[in-house]
Coordinates of C-alpha atoms in Angstrom, one line a residue:
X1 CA 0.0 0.0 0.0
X2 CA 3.1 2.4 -0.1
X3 CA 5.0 3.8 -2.7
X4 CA 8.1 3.7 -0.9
X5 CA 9.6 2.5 2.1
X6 CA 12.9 4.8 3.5
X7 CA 15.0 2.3 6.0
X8 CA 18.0 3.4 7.8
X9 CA 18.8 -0.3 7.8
X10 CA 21.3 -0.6 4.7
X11 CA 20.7 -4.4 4.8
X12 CA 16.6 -4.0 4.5
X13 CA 16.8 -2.1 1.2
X14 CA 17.5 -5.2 -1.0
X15 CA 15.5 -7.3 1.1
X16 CA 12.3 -4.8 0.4
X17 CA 13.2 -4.7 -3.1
X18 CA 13.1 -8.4 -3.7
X19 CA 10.2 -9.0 -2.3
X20 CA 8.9 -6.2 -4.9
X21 CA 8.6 -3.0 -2.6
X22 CA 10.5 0.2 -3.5
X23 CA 13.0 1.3 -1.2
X24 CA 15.5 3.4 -0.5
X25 CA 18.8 3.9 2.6
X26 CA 17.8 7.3 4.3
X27 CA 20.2 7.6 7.5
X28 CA 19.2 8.7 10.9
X29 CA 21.1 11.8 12.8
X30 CA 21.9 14.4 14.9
X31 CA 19.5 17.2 16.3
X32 CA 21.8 20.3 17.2
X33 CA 18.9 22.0 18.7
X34 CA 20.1 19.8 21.9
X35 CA 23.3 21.5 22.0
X36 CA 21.4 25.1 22.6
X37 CA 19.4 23.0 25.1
X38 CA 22.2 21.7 27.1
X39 CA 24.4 24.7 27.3
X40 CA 27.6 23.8 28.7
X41 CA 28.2 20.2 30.3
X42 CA 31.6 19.7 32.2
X43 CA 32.8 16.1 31.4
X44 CA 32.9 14.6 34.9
X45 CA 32.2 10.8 33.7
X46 CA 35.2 8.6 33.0
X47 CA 33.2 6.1 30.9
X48 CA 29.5 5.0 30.8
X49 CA 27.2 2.9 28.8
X50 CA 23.4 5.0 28.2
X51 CA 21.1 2.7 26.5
X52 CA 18.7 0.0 27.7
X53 CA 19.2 -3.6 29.1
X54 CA 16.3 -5.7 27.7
X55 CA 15.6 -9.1 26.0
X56 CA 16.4 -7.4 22.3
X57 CA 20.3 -6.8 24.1
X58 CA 20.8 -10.2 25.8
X59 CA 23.9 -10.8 23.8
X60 CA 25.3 -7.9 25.2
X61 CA 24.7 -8.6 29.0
X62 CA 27.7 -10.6 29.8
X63 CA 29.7 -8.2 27.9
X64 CA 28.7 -5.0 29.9
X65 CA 28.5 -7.1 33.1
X66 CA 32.5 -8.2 32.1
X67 CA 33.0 -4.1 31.2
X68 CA 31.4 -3.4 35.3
X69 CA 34.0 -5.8 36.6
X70 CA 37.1 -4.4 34.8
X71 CA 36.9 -0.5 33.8
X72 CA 34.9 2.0 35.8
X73 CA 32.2 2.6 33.6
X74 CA 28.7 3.6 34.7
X75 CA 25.3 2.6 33.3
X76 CA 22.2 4.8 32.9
X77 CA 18.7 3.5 31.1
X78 CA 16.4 1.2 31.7
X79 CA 15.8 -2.4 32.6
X80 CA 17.9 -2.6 35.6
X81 CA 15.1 -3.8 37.8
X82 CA 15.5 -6.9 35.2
X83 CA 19.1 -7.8 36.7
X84 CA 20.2 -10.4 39.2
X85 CA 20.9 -8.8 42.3
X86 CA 24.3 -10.6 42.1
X87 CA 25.4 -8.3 38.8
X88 CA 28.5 -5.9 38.8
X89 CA 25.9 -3.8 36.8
X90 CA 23.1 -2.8 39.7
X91 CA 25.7 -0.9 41.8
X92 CA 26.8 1.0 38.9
X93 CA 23.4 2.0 37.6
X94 CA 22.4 5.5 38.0
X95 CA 18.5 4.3 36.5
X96 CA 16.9 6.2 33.5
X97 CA 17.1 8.8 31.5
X98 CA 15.3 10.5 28.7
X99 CA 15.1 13.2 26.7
X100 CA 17.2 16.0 28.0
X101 CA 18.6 13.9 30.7
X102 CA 20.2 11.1 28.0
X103 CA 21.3 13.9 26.0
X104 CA 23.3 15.1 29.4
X105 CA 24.7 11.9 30.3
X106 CA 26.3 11.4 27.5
X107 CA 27.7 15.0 27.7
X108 CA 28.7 14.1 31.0
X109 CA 31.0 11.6 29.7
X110 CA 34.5 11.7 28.3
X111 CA 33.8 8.1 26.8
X112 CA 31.1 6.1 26.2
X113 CA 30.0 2.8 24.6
X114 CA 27.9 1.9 22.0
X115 CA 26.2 -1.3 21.1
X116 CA 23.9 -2.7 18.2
X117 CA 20.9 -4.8 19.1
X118 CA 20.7 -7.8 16.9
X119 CA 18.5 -6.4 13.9
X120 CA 21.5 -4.4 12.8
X121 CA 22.9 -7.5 12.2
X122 CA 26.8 -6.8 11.0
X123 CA 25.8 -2.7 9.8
X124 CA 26.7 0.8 12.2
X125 CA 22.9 2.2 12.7
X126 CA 21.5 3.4 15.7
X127 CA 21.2 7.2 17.2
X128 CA 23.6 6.5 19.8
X129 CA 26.5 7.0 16.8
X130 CA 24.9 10.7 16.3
X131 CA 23.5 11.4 19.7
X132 CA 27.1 10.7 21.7
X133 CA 29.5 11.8 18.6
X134 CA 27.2 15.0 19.1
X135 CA 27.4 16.3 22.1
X136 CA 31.1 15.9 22.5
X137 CA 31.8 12.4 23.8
X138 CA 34.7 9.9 22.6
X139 CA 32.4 7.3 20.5
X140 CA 33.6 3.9 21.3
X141 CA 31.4 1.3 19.4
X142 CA 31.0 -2.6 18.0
X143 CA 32.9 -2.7 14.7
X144 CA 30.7 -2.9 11.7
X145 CA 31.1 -3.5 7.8
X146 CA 29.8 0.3 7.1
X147 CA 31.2 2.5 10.3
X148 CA 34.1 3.8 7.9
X149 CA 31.8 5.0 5.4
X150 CA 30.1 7.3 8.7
X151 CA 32.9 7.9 10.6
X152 CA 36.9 7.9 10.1
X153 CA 37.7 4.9 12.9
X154 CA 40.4 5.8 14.8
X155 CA 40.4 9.3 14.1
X156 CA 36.9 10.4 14.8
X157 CA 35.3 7.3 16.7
X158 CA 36.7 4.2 18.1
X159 CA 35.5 0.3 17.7
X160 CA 35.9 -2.5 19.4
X161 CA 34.9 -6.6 17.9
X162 CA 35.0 -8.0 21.4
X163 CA 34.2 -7.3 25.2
X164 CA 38.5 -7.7 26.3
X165 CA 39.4 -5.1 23.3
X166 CA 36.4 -2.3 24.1
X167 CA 37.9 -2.9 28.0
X168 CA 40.9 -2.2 27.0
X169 CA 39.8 0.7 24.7
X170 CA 38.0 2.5 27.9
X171 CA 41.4 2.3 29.7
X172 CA 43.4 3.5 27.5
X173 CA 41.4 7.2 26.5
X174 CA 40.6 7.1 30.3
X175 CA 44.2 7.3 31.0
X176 CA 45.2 9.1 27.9
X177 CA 42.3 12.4 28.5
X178 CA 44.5 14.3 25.2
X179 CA 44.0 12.1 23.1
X180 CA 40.5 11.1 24.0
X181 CA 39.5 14.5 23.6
X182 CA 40.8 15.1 20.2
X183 CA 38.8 11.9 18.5
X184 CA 36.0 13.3 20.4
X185 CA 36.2 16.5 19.0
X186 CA 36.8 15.4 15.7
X187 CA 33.7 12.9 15.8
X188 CA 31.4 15.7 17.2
X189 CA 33.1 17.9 14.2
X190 CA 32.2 14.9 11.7
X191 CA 28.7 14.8 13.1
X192 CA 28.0 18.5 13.2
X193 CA 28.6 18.0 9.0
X194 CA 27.5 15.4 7.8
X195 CA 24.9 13.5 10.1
X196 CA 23.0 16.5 11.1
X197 CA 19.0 16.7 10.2
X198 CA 19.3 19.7 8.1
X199 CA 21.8 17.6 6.1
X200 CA 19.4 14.7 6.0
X201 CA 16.5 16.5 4.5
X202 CA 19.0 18.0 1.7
X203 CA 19.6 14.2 1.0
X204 CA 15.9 13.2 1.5
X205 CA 14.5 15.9 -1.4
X206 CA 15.9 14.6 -4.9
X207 CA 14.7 11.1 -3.5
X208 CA 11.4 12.4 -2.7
X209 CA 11.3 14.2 -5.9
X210 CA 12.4 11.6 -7.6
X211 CA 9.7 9.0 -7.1
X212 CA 7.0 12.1 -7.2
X213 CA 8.0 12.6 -11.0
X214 CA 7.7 8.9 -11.5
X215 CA 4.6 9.1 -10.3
X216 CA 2.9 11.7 -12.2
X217 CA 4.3 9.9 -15.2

């Protein structure tokens, strides 16, 4: 019953397509209006994880619980109330935030980890790339097949392919605060460019127009 379907999922496009649906990649991003909301956050987090703890991250569990045991990170989102008493998580969890609040925690933070739920499958998309990249903080995520072609790894985020490398990752920019800062700035600069809502619509228009003149054909 649609015309076209926009995913941010690079992997769904061809799937669509085969099955006979018109689609098309159209990437999430970055609101800057939160910056003017924030105002000025001092960094006073050495490392957190923001995001939920549900059934759709259960491969992730014994990874952040391995993370609570070995670097000092701290957790904020939901699901906590889900945990075993017994996990390093629950005296590290500072409970949810939305909105504003998220957008502050990650501020907060001179690192902070990212982590795909399954449905990505082996592709970068979710708005914790653009939301944390952002607002300022060092980006350190899951390495995925397409993260190069949204940010320079290395130079503007960081990525890690198992739970001992993104440990050792939060270490070292925890004890190396120069260098953390300048990927972070250079991932905020990246974001601020090219992942930024004002830039999505300037990509979404020639598709839109597009499949319009198609239409009235």
């Amino acid at each position: 019953g649609y015309d076209l379907i926009m995913t941010s999922f690079p992997h769904f496009v061809p799937r669509l397509r085969a099955m006979g649906i018109a689609s098309e990649y159209f990437r999430i991003g970055f609101d800057t209006r939160v910056l003017d909301l924030l105002g000025e956050v001092t960094p006073d987090i050495e490392a957190s994880f923001v995001g939920g703890i549900s059934r759709h991250h259960g491969k992730a569990l014994p990874m952040l619980e391995a993370l609570a045991r070995s670097t000092p990170i701290e957790f904020f989102g939901y699901g906590a109330d889900r945990l075993e008493r017994t996990s390093p998580i629950v005296a590290r969890h500072h409970g949810e935030v939305w909105g504003l609040d998220m957008y502050r925690a990650l501020a907060r933070s001179r690192v902070t980890l990212n982590r795909h739920i399954n449905v990505a499958e082996n592709f970068a998309n979710n708005m914790r790339l653009y939301e944390a990249t952002g607002v300022g903080a060092l980006l350190i995520t899951d390495r995925k097949d397409n993260l190069g072609d949204l940010f320079e790894v290395g130079r503007e985020v960081v990525a890690y392919a198992s739970a001992e490398e993104a440990a050792e990752l939060i270490r070292h920019y925890i004890a190396h605060p120069d260098e953390a800062r300048q990927i972070a700035a250079a991932g905020q600069a990246r974001t601020l460019r090219d992942h930024t809502y004002r830039r999505r619509m300037e990509e979404l228009a020639p598709v839109l127009e597009r499949y319009l003149e198609g239409a009235e054909r």
